[in-house]
Short mmCIF file of C-alpha atoms and ligand atoms in Angstrom, two decimals:
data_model
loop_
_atom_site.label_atom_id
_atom_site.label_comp_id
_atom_site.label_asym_id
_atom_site.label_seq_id
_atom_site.Cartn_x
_atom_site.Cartn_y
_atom_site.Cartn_z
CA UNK T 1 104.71 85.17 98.23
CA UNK T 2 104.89 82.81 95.49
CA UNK T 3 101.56 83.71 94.00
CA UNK T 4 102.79 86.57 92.09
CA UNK T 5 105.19 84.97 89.67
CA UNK T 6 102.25 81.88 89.87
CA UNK T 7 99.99 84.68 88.57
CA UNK T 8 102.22 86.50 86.34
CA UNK T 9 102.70 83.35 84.22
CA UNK T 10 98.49 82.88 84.03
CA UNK T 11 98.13 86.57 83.08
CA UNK T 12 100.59 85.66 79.74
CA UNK T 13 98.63 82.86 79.52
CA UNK T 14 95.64 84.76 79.55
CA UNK T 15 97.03 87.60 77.35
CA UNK T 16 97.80 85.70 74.50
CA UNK T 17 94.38 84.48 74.46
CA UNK T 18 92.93 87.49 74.74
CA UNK T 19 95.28 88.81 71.33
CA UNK T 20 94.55 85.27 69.14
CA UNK T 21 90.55 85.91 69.93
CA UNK T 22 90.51 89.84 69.62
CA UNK T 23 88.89 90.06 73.02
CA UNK T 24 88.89 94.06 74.45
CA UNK T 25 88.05 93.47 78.01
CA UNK T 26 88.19 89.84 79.69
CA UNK T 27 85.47 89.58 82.71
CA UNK T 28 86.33 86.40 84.12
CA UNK T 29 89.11 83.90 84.34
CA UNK T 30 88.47 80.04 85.63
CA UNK T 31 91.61 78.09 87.30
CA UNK T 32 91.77 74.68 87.56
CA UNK T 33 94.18 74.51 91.20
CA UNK T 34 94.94 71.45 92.48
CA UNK T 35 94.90 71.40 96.35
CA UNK T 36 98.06 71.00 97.09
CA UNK T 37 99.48 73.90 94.79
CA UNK T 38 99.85 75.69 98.63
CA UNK T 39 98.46 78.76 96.19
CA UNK T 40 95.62 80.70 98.65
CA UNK T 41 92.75 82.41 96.59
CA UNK T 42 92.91 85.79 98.33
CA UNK T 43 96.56 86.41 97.34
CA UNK T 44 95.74 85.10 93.83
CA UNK T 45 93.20 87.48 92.99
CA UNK T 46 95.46 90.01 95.15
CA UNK T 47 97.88 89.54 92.80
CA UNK T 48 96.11 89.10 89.56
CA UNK T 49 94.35 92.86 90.33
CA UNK T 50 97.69 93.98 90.79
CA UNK T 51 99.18 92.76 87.64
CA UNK T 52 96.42 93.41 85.08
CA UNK T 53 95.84 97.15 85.95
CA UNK T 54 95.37 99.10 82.66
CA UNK T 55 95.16 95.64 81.01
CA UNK T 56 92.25 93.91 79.26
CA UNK T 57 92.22 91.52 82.21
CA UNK T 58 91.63 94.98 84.10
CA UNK T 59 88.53 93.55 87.10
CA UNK T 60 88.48 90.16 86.20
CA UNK T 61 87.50 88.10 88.71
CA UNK T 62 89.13 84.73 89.26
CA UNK T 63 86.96 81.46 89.26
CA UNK T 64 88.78 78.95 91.33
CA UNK T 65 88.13 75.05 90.82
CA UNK T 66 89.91 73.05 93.27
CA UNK T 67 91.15 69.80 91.97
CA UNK T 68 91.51 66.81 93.64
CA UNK T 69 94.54 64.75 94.86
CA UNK T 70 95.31 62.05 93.62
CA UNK T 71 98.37 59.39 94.29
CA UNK T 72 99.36 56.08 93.20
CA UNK T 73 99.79 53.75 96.31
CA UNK T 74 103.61 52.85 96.88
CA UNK T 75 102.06 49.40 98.53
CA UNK T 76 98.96 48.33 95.82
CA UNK T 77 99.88 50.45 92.99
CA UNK T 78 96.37 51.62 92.53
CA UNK T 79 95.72 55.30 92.45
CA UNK T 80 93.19 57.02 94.57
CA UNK T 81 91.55 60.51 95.65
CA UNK T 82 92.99 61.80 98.88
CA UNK T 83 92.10 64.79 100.73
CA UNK T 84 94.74 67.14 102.46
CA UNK T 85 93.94 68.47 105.63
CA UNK T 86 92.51 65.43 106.68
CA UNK T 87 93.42 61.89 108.95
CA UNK T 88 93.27 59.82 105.89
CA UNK T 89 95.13 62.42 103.90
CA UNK T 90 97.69 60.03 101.87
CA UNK T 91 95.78 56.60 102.73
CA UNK T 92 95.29 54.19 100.20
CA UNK T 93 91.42 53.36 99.61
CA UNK T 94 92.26 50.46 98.13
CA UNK T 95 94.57 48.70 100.96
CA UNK T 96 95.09 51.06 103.74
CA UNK T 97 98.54 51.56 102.81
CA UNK T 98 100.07 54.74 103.75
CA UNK T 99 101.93 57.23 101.00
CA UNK T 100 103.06 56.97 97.10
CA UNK T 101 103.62 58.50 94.30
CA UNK T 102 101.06 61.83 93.65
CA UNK T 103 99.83 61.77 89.98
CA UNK T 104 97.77 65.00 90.32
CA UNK T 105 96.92 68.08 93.19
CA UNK T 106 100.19 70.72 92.24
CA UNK T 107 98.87 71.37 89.14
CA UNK T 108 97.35 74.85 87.79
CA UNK T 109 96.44 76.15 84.85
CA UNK T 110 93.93 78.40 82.92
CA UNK T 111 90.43 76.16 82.02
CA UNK T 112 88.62 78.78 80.27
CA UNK T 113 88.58 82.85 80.24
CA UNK T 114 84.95 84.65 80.00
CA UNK T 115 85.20 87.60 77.94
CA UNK T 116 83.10 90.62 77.64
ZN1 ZN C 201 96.99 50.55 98.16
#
């Protein structure tokens, strides 16, 4: 599962936080994923519980914000929003042309932490 060393790198992130801001218990924790991080919530707050037992990040509960794809068309050179999981997954809205570069969608990172 390659959520746990995903999570075990936001929990640091989250940890030094907590230290620079003096926070004693930390209640919430929102994610910016992009949607093609192949990361699945369940395992990520699986995880997360796992690693922050007997920590200040002890319960949190992860907010999840899926972010959006978006590629640079190998044909136009414009960029666009694509949705996985879809028939025009990867479809330029621009042209119709098919596949390029992605700018943005593997991406993760910690957008805020909500602390007690
Ligand atoms: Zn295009």
């Amino acid at each position: 599962m390659h959520e746990l060393p995903v999570m075990n790198g936001i929990l640091k992130v989250v940890m030094k936080h907590a230290v620079m801001n003096n926070v004693s218990k930390v209640v919430a924790i929102q994610l910016q994923v992009g949607k093609l991080s192949d990361l699945e919530e369940k395992w990520m707050q699986h995880y997360f519980d796992y690693l922050t037992k007997g920590t200040v990040a002890d319960g949190a509960k992860l907010e999840i914000e899926w972010g959006d794809v978006v590629m640079r068309c190998a044909g136009c050179e414009k960029e666009f929003t694509t949705e996985p999981g879809t028939d025009t997954f990867g479809s330029c809205t621009h042209c119709g042309g098919q596949g390029g570069e992605i700018l943005s969608g593997k991406e993760y990172y910690v957008k805020n932490m909500v602390a007690q």
